[in-house]
Short mmCIF file of C-alpha atoms in Angstrom, two decimals:
data_model
loop_
_atom_site.label_atom_id
_atom_site.label_comp_id
_atom_site.label_asym_id
_atom_site.label_seq_id
_atom_site.Cartn_x
_atom_site.Cartn_y
_atom_site.Cartn_z
CA MET A 206 10.98 10.48 18.52
CA SER A 207 10.28 14.22 18.65
CA THR A 208 8.36 15.70 15.72
CA ALA A 209 9.49 19.42 16.44
CA THR A 210 11.43 20.51 13.68
CA SER A 211 13.71 23.86 13.48
CA ALA A 212 12.50 26.25 10.95
CA GLY A 213 12.29 25.12 7.61
CA GLN A 214 13.20 21.29 8.52
CA ALA A 215 10.68 18.65 7.81
CA PRO A 216 9.68 16.35 10.68
CA PRO A 217 11.85 13.09 10.46
CA ARG A 218 10.24 10.33 8.27
CA HIS A 219 10.07 6.67 9.08
CA ARG A 220 9.27 3.62 7.10
CA PHE A 221 5.97 1.82 7.61
CA PHE A 222 5.06 -1.87 6.00
CA VAL A 223 1.42 -2.14 4.51
CA TYR A 224 -0.34 -5.61 3.79
CA ALA A 225 -3.63 -4.49 2.28
CA PRO A 226 -5.46 -7.93 1.27
CA ASP A 227 -8.35 -7.80 -0.99
CA LYS A 228 -11.78 -8.75 0.23
CA THR A 229 -12.63 -12.32 -0.84
CA GLU A 230 -16.52 -11.79 -1.83
CA GLU A 231 -17.07 -12.44 -5.58
CA GLY A 232 -16.58 -9.52 -7.90
CA THR A 233 -13.73 -8.10 -5.83
CA LEU A 234 -11.48 -8.97 -8.74
CA ALA A 235 -13.33 -7.27 -11.45
CA ARG A 236 -13.74 -4.10 -9.39
CA ARG A 237 -9.87 -4.40 -8.56
CA LEU A 238 -9.43 -4.67 -12.47
CA SER A 239 -11.50 -1.26 -13.01
CA VAL A 240 -10.44 1.12 -10.99
CA ARG A 241 -6.65 -0.09 -11.33
CA PRO A 242 -5.40 2.59 -13.65
CA THR A 243 -6.79 5.13 -11.11
CA HIS A 244 -4.74 3.40 -8.55
CA LEU A 245 -1.36 3.01 -10.49
CA GLU A 246 -1.41 6.61 -11.40
CA THR A 247 -1.68 7.66 -7.55
CA ALA A 248 0.90 5.22 -6.59
CA LYS A 249 3.13 6.68 -9.48
CA GLU A 250 2.85 10.23 -7.66
CA ARG A 251 3.44 8.72 -4.34
CA ILE A 252 6.47 6.69 -5.83
CA ALA A 253 7.72 10.27 -7.06
CA ASN A 254 7.43 12.10 -3.91
CA GLY A 255 9.16 9.60 -2.14
CA PHE A 256 6.15 8.20 -0.26
CA ILE A 257 6.11 4.84 -1.59
CA ARG A 258 9.48 3.32 -1.58
CA ILE A 259 8.59 -0.06 -2.71
CA GLY A 260 5.15 -1.75 -3.56
CA GLY A 261 3.09 -3.97 -5.64
CA MET A 262 0.46 -6.73 -6.03
CA MET A 263 0.30 -10.13 -4.40
CA THR A 264 -0.90 -13.15 -5.95
CA THR A 265 -2.11 -16.41 -5.40
CA PRO A 266 1.07 -19.27 -5.45
CA GLU A 267 -0.89 -20.94 -8.01
CA SER A 268 -0.74 -17.91 -10.31
CA MET A 269 2.81 -17.13 -9.64
CA HIS A 270 4.09 -18.29 -13.15
CA ALA A 271 0.77 -17.73 -15.15
CA ALA A 272 0.29 -14.97 -17.71
CA ASP A 273 -2.75 -13.96 -15.96
CA LYS A 274 -2.10 -13.35 -12.16
CA LYS A 275 -4.83 -13.60 -9.86
CA MET A 276 -4.29 -10.61 -7.75
CA VAL A 277 -4.93 -10.97 -3.91
CA GLY A 278 -3.88 -7.74 -2.31
CA SER A 279 -1.55 -5.16 -2.03
CA MET A 280 1.76 -4.34 -0.05
CA PHE A 281 4.38 -1.68 0.17
CA ILE A 282 6.42 0.06 2.34
CA CYS A 283 6.45 3.86 2.90
CA GLU A 284 7.74 6.61 4.34
CA ALA A 285 5.96 9.21 6.55
CA ALA A 286 6.06 11.09 9.39
CA THR A 287 3.38 9.32 11.34
CA ILE A 288 1.68 6.12 11.24
CA GLU A 289 -1.72 8.22 11.17
CA GLU A 290 -0.52 9.56 7.71
CA VAL A 291 -0.01 6.06 6.06
CA LYS A 292 -3.48 5.02 7.47
CA SER A 293 -4.67 8.25 5.75
CA MET A 294 -3.14 7.72 2.38
CA VAL A 295 -4.41 3.91 2.48
CA GLU A 296 -8.01 5.34 3.19
CA THR A 297 -7.85 7.54 0.15
CA ASP A 298 -6.72 4.94 -2.05
CA ILE A 299 -9.17 4.19 -4.93
CA TYR A 300 -8.91 0.18 -3.73
CA TYR A 301 -9.81 1.28 -0.54
CA THR A 302 -12.70 3.33 -1.71
CA ALA A 303 -13.84 1.25 -4.25
CA GLY A 304 -13.93 -1.76 -1.66
CA VAL A 305 -11.21 -3.71 -3.12
CA TRP A 306 -9.02 -3.77 -0.17
CA ASP A 307 -10.37 -5.79 3.04
CA PRO A 308 -10.64 -2.85 5.75
CA GLU A 309 -10.86 -5.53 8.42
CA ARG A 310 -7.48 -7.11 7.43
CA ILE A 311 -5.22 -4.11 6.47
CA VAL A 312 -1.88 -4.32 8.40
CA ILE A 313 -0.10 -1.21 9.26
CA LEU A 314 3.26 -1.55 11.00
CA PRO A 315 6.74 0.49 11.70
CA PHE A 316 9.30 -1.13 9.69
CA PHE A 317 12.87 -1.18 10.27
CA GLY A 318 14.57 -3.01 7.15
CA ALA A 319 17.67 -5.33 7.74
CA THR A 320 18.73 -4.57 3.98
CA PRO A 321 18.49 -1.62 1.90
CA ILE A 322 15.35 -0.25 0.01
CA PRO A 323 16.17 0.44 -3.78
#
């Protein structure tokens, strides 16, 4: 798909799946919780501008029904012109810069949904 556009048109946006697991080292959950308000504020802005279409935290299966969820990562589907734009967004997120997400295990792939995204 060409990124060339007519005057005034934005480049086409594509969907991407992002899997961002947390590091497994001691202290990661505490670090996540300490920067969570900043992460959520940034996510709210990215949802408002249409970058993030759907997203959320991942938990352990054991804590799924517990009041205190044991968070182990994040996943989201976003829309961007390029995969590089998504990578840049991930690398500027506070969870990445604060050492919550494990950069060696992050996965970013083009996504083609079979069902509508709310």
